[in-house]
Each structure stands twice: as C-alpha cells, then as structure tokens.
C-alpha cells in the first residue's frame, strides 16, 4: 500500500523488485485434499482396529470397536495433517474434526433410542390402546389386548391439576423476580435454581411425608380419601417439579420485554399491576406459553415421584381425589418389568405413546416460542427497501 | 407493540383536559399496586418456604431412623430392615451415587463442551438453531425412556467393551472384576446412560457462556494470525471457564438425583465397591424408588432422601455461585 501511494523518491529510477505472488492462506479452509486425508485416515483406522480386534485379540463388541476406531482415527488424522500442514494447522484441523464428530456422536444415542422405542412399540399399537384398560388382562394375554386408557386419563388429570397449581404460582414468582424491587429477589432466584435440581424422587417423598403419612388413618372426606395414594397427591409432586422449570423460563422471557414498554405504560399513568397485566405479560405471551408447555413436557414423563403418590392402578379411575390412579409413565414402568413378553411389548407401546406426547409438546414449545421478531424485521426491511430508490431519486 | 399499549386506560389525561387545574401527584402505591406487590412477593416467598419445608419434613420423618441408627447411619454399608433393631446405613448407597454421577460427568463434560463449541464457533448460522433444538430434545426425553433403552438394548452392547477392559486393563482397580462376573447392571453402564441425560444441561450452560465471548477479542485473536483452535484455546475457553465448571457441577447435581433410569439399570444392593464394570451398585435415589411402598422402611428412606436432598442442594448452589461469580456468567441462568 505504502509503496503504491507514496510519491516516488526524487532521483530514484529504481522500481521496487516484483514481489513473489503470496499464496493466500485461509486457516479455516477445507480443501478437497483435506477431505481425502480424512477419508483415508478413517479407512485406515477402521482396518487397523479390525486387524487388532478381529485377528489379533478376541473382540470388543461393536460398541467398543467404534470407540477404539474413533480414537485411532483421531490419532492417525493428527499425524497425517501435522506432517502435511505443520503443527499449528494440524492441531487446528484435529480440533475441528474432534469437535464436529463429538456433536454427531451426541445424536447417535438419540436416534437409536427413538428408533428402538418405535420399533418395539409400534407393532402392538392399536386404536384399542386408547379405549381399553387392563381389566382382566392376565399374564397370557396378547400384547395387543388391553390398553392404556386408564393411564392416559390419569396423566391428563394429574398434569392438568398440576398446571392449576403451577401456572399462577410460577408466573407470579417470575413477575416477582423481574418487576419488583424487593431485596429478596436474589435469594429467591437462587432457591428457584436449587429447586430445579431437586431430585424428583425427593419431591415424591416430600408429598408423601407431608400429606399421606399423617392423614393415613383419617376418615375419608365426602367418601374420598383425599390424603391417600391418589392423583391429586401426584399432581402436587409434579407441580414441585414444574414450578422451577416454568418460573425460570418465564423469568428469562420477561427479561426480554423492552424496558421502554414498561416505562411508556407507567408514564401514561398506569399502575405497576396494570403495566404487568396489560403490557408485560401480553408482550411475553408466546414465551409464557412456551414455558408452560416445557413444564408439561417435563412433568408428563416423570415416574419417580408417582411411586410415592399415585401408586398406579390397572383400571380406570376417573376421580383424581380418591384412590390410586395410573399414568403413562407408571404404566410403562410397571409393564416393562413384568416377566411376560406381551406385557413388555405393551409397556413399549405405552412408551411410544409417551414419547409421541413429549415430542409433540416439545415441537409445540419450539414453534410457539420461536423468535418472531426476526420475521417481523424482515418484513420491515422489505418495506424499507421499497422506499430506498425513491429516496435516492429525490437526492440531487 | 402499540396495540398493547392502547389498552392502558388514561382517564387521568382526559379529566385533566376538561379542567386545567394542577392535580395532586403522589408517589404512594395505589391499592391495586399494594395487592399486586403482596401477591407477587407471596409467590416468591412460597418457593422459598417450599424448599425449606422439603428439608424440614424429611428431617422430621427421618428422626425415627436417626434415633435407631445414630451416627452409624453414615458409616454402615448394609441396609437390613428386617433385623431388630434395623441395621440401616447410607454409606453403600452414597458411594454408588457418587461413582455413577462421576462416570456420567467424566463422559459428558468433554462431549457437552465440544457440542457447545461446535454450536457457537463452528456451525454455520443455518444449522445452529436446529442443533440447539436437538440438544434440548435430548433433555426433553423422559428419564424412564433412557432407562428402558439402557436396560433392553444399550447395556448388552456395552458388555463386550466391559469384558475387554477388564481382561486387558484389569490391573487398574476400577476395572477389576471377579472371576465369571456378570457384566450387565454395572455402574459403568448406568453412568454412560446418565451421562446422556446430563449432557444437555452441560452443553446448554457452556453454550450460553461461549456465545457471550466478546466478539472483539475473538476477532483480535484471528487477526493476529491465530487458527480457529488457537482462538478458542486462548479466548473462548478461558472466558468460558466458569461456565464449563459451573455447568459440569450442575450436571453432577442432576446425575446425583437421577432416579428411574438408575433404578432400572442397577441391582440396587448397597455395597462398598469401586469395581464399576461388574454387576452391582446402588444409588440413593434408585434405592428409594426400589423400596417404595414398604411402609416400615419409610423413616430410613426419608433419612436417605434427606442425605440426597442436602447433597444435590449443596452441589447446585455451589454451581450457581461459580457460574454467577465467573467473568462470563454474570446474567446467565444456570
């Protein structure tokens, strides 16, 4: 740059010597050679591992094989690239490969698990699964006999009840964390964090200790054993698990509401309560919905707390306030542990239904909670773009 | 946004326009504001009280067990409730819990950190969103499904690896096994399955922290001629150190409390052993689940639950403190 812009020194007729063309180097570039190197290393790692385990020793099973082959591949790849490109670039390439493959490794178990549950659960899935319970189903019944109607009813009632307790409490708690100026905000936030790590079985034990033990011998209220093994107790335990999940998600969403909106509301003379109710919460509506759906997804699959609260039952029990009640996780848990194959298959059918429910909830949460602001900005930018040419014409 | 604002009623402005008289301005909260403050503070306090109540009630209900067992509750390995007085102790459960959680964290931390790095620094913007979603999906799958997957398929696939390890590395104490040992239902398998469950939280916390690395420092590292890995090692990782440590501890907390999967994967017989490859081992949470429904054991289980509760609480609190104290973690929810 300097050589071209500076005026030539007086009296000097020498032209600067032509520079050797510098090779442009992009550190993160992926050339075809790199790909071939990687492929070659993979092949040689596979053959090496095969040689060691199939020929020289007596095998590690395919899981061990993959692990060893992967490590061998990384070592080989490190050696080859270091030799080819030097130490610095070599380390960089190996890190790239290790980081990317670790991410792929993560999804193998995910696909494996989902695939396995579908494979085991699908053959016995009939419409009757949703319309029958386990009345009269013995050890010799087929996997397609009976169904999980009672479990589905139980899950719906328990999660529904848990929502009734959770949503008001969790949303007001999140509002407390964001909109108040209390000095207890920090301790409460720490406690909510700590509660989200509460082992679910402890939540079950807690409800058991507080309600079920002391009232065990109490006479039923209106003929209902309200404080015994029942769906209501399960919903209490489930809300213990949902409260931190929902609170923290809502808390994060409320933090994203621009302060300008709050200030505008207050400046117009609205009360704080009014601002929260009419400005903050409506703005964060989709985020709050996401939080609730995520909370449901978390609670729907919980098994451990139910062992101490709703206990499980094989027949339809529509009343969550009286008597043991089944739910999908308990249904799966009980059936896969029975000795007969038909029961295990029935359990897997339940697992498939449970998985579909959870995945559907998850997708709903993602779709509802998607950041819409970007789409809106895109629309805005398009509108601005139509304005731009006219502005340019107006300029002299 | 203006649509929402329009809903606020401004009666004050209307009346002021009718009679131009200075009105009294007061800083006093209105009645509705006072109720609002009361309700939200109440909600915040409820959560506070709830956690206290958990500890209190577990302590109350477990007093019977502590009265019988005394301090030997913490030093005894076996759990025999059929003798009189019952000989119960939490040590065997505690060691199992810690070993399984440690295996899970050792496996999950490198994987989770790599995933987080890939999402923040390697993946293109287009795959970043879906990848984050997939990691979250891993967290959304119920523990029960991991448990039956581990029990019915995954465990059997790990057995040959366990056999190989013990045959060739058996001189390392943790890989040692007895002659003709059974390899299913081992703490190694349980730890691997639990590692999948704690991976998402480690990945999520690390990702949050990595993505907050100042762009200027990263660009400076690249402009000085650093490779991408050099940039990560010198800028991103030091910056996110608190997040990695805190996230790992949060994962440890989750792993300690993991119940149903561990219940299905381990025989839940308390034993003091570090042989992770052979059948055996028990964790507090899994053991409690296994003994659910035995009424005469309740005090002992409550005591074990109390130990687990305090252990996870301490781990999680420490993790939160580490994350929020670190340079990168201020303003991140662990």
GROMACS .gro file of C-alpha atoms in nm, chain A residues 41-176:
model
  136
   41UNK     CA    1  -0.746  -4.186   0.780
   42UNK     CA    2  -1.095  -4.319   0.853
   43UNK     CA    3  -1.041  -4.620   0.628
   44UNK     CA    4  -0.702  -4.696   0.773
   45UNK     CA    5  -0.829  -4.654   1.131
   46UNK     CA    6  -1.113  -4.895   1.059
   47UNK     CA    7  -0.884  -5.153   0.905
   48UNK     CA    8  -0.632  -5.117   1.186
   49UNK     CA    9  -0.898  -5.163   1.452
   50UNK     CA   10  -1.043  -5.457   1.264
   51UNK     CA   11  -0.698  -5.611   1.237
   52UNK     CA   12  -0.632  -5.571   1.607
   53UNK     CA   13  -0.966  -5.693   1.731
   54UNK     CA   14  -1.079  -5.947   1.476
   55UNK     CA   15  -0.740  -6.105   1.408
   56UNK     CA   16  -0.506  -6.044   1.698
   57UNK     CA   17  -0.739  -6.034   2.002
   58UNK     CA   18  -1.085  -6.166   2.067
   59UNK     CA   19  -1.305  -5.866   2.005
   60UNK     CA   20  -1.465  -5.582   2.199
   61UNK     CA   21  -1.816  -5.586   2.053
   62UNK     CA   22  -1.922  -5.326   1.805
   63UNK     CA   23  -1.965  -5.051   2.064
   64UNK     CA   24  -1.607  -5.089   2.179
   65UNK     CA   25  -1.498  -5.125   1.816
   66UNK     CA   26  -1.647  -4.790   1.723
   67UNK     CA   27  -1.491  -4.620   2.026
   68UNK     CA   28  -1.145  -4.760   1.953
   69UNK     CA   29  -1.170  -4.693   1.580
   70UNK     CA   30  -1.267  -4.334   1.651
   71UNK     CA   31  -0.968  -4.278   1.876
   72UNK     CA   32  -0.739  -4.445   1.620
   73UNK     CA   33  -0.882  -4.218   1.352
   74UNK     CA   34  -0.811  -3.905   1.554
   75UNK     CA   35  -0.452  -4.012   1.617
   76UNK     CA   36  -0.389  -4.101   1.254
   77UNK     CA   37  -0.550  -3.783   1.131
   78UNK     CA   38  -0.339  -3.579   1.373
   79UNK     CA   39  -0.020  -3.746   1.247
   80UNK     CA   40  -0.103  -3.701   0.879
   81UNK     CA   41  -0.216  -3.337   0.895
   82UNK     CA   42   0.073  -3.237   1.118
   83UNK     CA   43   0.306  -3.386   0.862
   84UNK     CA   44   0.123  -3.220   0.574
   85UNK     CA   45   0.048  -2.871   0.707
   86UNK     CA   46   0.269  -2.823   1.010
   87UNK     CA   47   0.192  -2.838   1.378
   88UNK     CA   48  -0.026  -2.531   1.411
   89UNK     CA   49  -0.262  -2.611   1.128
   90UNK     CA   50  -0.256  -2.978   1.220
   91UNK     CA   51  -0.383  -2.914   1.572
   92UNK     CA   52  -0.647  -2.684   1.432
   93UNK     CA   53  -0.775  -2.948   1.190
   94UNK     CA   54  -0.780  -3.219   1.454
   95UNK     CA   55  -0.971  -2.991   1.689
   96UNK     CA   56  -1.222  -2.918   1.414
   97UNK     CA   57  -1.274  -3.286   1.344
   98UNK     CA   58  -1.298  -3.377   1.713
   99UNK     CA   59  -1.546  -3.104   1.793
  100UNK     CA   60  -1.769  -3.179   1.494
  101UNK     CA   61  -1.769  -3.555   1.542
  102UNK     CA   62  -1.843  -3.519   1.915
  103UNK     CA   63  -2.158  -3.337   1.813
  104UNK     CA   64  -2.255  -3.613   1.574
  105UNK     CA   65  -2.185  -3.872   1.843
  106UNK     CA   66  -2.443  -3.696   2.055
  107UNK     CA   67  -2.723  -3.773   1.815
  108UNK     CA   68  -2.648  -4.139   1.764
  109UNK     CA   69  -2.799  -4.240   2.100
  110UNK     CA   70  -3.091  -4.004   2.042
  111UNK     CA   71  -3.180  -4.167   1.709
  112UNK     CA   72  -3.106  -4.511   1.849
  113UNK     CA   73  -3.339  -4.458   2.144
  114UNK     CA   74  -3.621  -4.311   1.939
  115UNK     CA   75  -3.583  -4.580   1.674
  116UNK     CA   76  -3.581  -4.860   1.930
  117UNK     CA   77  -3.892  -4.738   2.111
  118UNK     CA   78  -4.074  -4.702   1.778
  119UNK     CA   79  -3.964  -5.047   1.666
  120UNK     CA   80  -4.073  -5.220   1.985
  121UNK     CA   81  -4.384  -5.014   2.045
  122UNK     CA   82  -4.538  -4.979   1.702
  123UNK     CA   83  -4.639  -5.343   1.628
  124UNK     CA   84  -4.874  -5.361   1.925
  125UNK     CA   85  -5.016  -5.011   1.886
  126UNK     CA   86  -5.388  -5.041   1.811
  127UNK     CA   87  -5.670  -4.791   1.845
  128UNK     CA   88  -5.788  -5.009   2.132
  129UNK     CA   89  -5.488  -4.884   2.331
  130UNK     CA   90  -5.679  -4.560   2.376
  131UNK     CA   91  -6.015  -4.717   2.457
  132UNK     CA   92  -5.940  -5.007   2.691
  133UNK     CA   93  -5.780  -5.051   3.029
  134UNK     CA   94  -5.609  -5.356   3.177
  135UNK     CA   95  -5.925  -5.516   3.320
  136UNK     CA   96  -5.900  -5.893   3.303
  137UNK     CA   97  -5.560  -5.888   3.132
  138UNK     CA   98  -5.360  -6.179   3.267
  139UNK     CA   99  -5.008  -6.297   3.202
  140UNK     CA  100  -5.114  -6.497   2.896
  141UNK     CA  101  -5.291  -6.212   2.716
  142UNK     CA  102  -5.153  -6.083   2.387
  143UNK     CA  103  -4.965  -5.757   2.367
  144UNK     CA  104  -5.249  -5.608   2.164
  145UNK     CA  105  -5.506  -5.695   2.430
  146UNK     CA  106  -5.597  -5.430   2.680
  147UNK     CA  107  -5.475  -5.076   2.663
  148UNK     CA  108  -5.370  -4.766   2.845
  149UNK     CA  109  -5.691  -4.568   2.859
  150UNK     CA  110  -5.675  -4.554   3.237
  151UNK     CA  111  -5.315  -4.434   3.222
  152UNK     CA  112  -5.395  -4.164   2.968
  153UNK     CA  113  -5.688  -4.039   3.175
  154UNK     CA  114  -5.466  -4.035   3.483
  155UNK     CA  115  -5.188  -3.847   3.309
  156UNK     CA  116  -5.430  -3.586   3.173
  157UNK     CA  117  -5.592  -3.530   3.512
  158UNK     CA  118  -5.270  -3.521   3.709
  159UNK     CA  119  -5.086  -3.289   3.473
  160UNK     CA  120  -5.397  -3.072   3.440
  161UNK     CA  121  -5.426  -3.037   3.816
  162UNK     CA  122  -5.054  -2.972   3.846
  163UNK     CA  123  -5.092  -2.691   3.590
  164UNK     CA  124  -5.366  -2.531   3.801
  165UNK     CA  125  -5.124  -2.509   4.093
  166UNK     CA  126  -4.813  -2.431   3.894
  167UNK     CA  127  -4.902  -2.165   3.639
  168UNK     CA  128  -5.031  -1.890   3.873
  169UNK     CA  129  -4.755  -1.952   4.125
  170UNK     CA  130  -4.473  -1.978   3.873
  171UNK     CA  131  -4.583  -1.676   3.668
  172UNK     CA  132  -4.628  -1.457   3.976
  173UNK     CA  133  -4.293  -1.575   4.103
  174UNK     CA  134  -4.128  -1.480   3.774
  175UNK     CA  135  -4.306  -1.142   3.787
  176UNK     CA  136  -4.172  -1.100   4.139
   0.00000   0.00000   0.00000
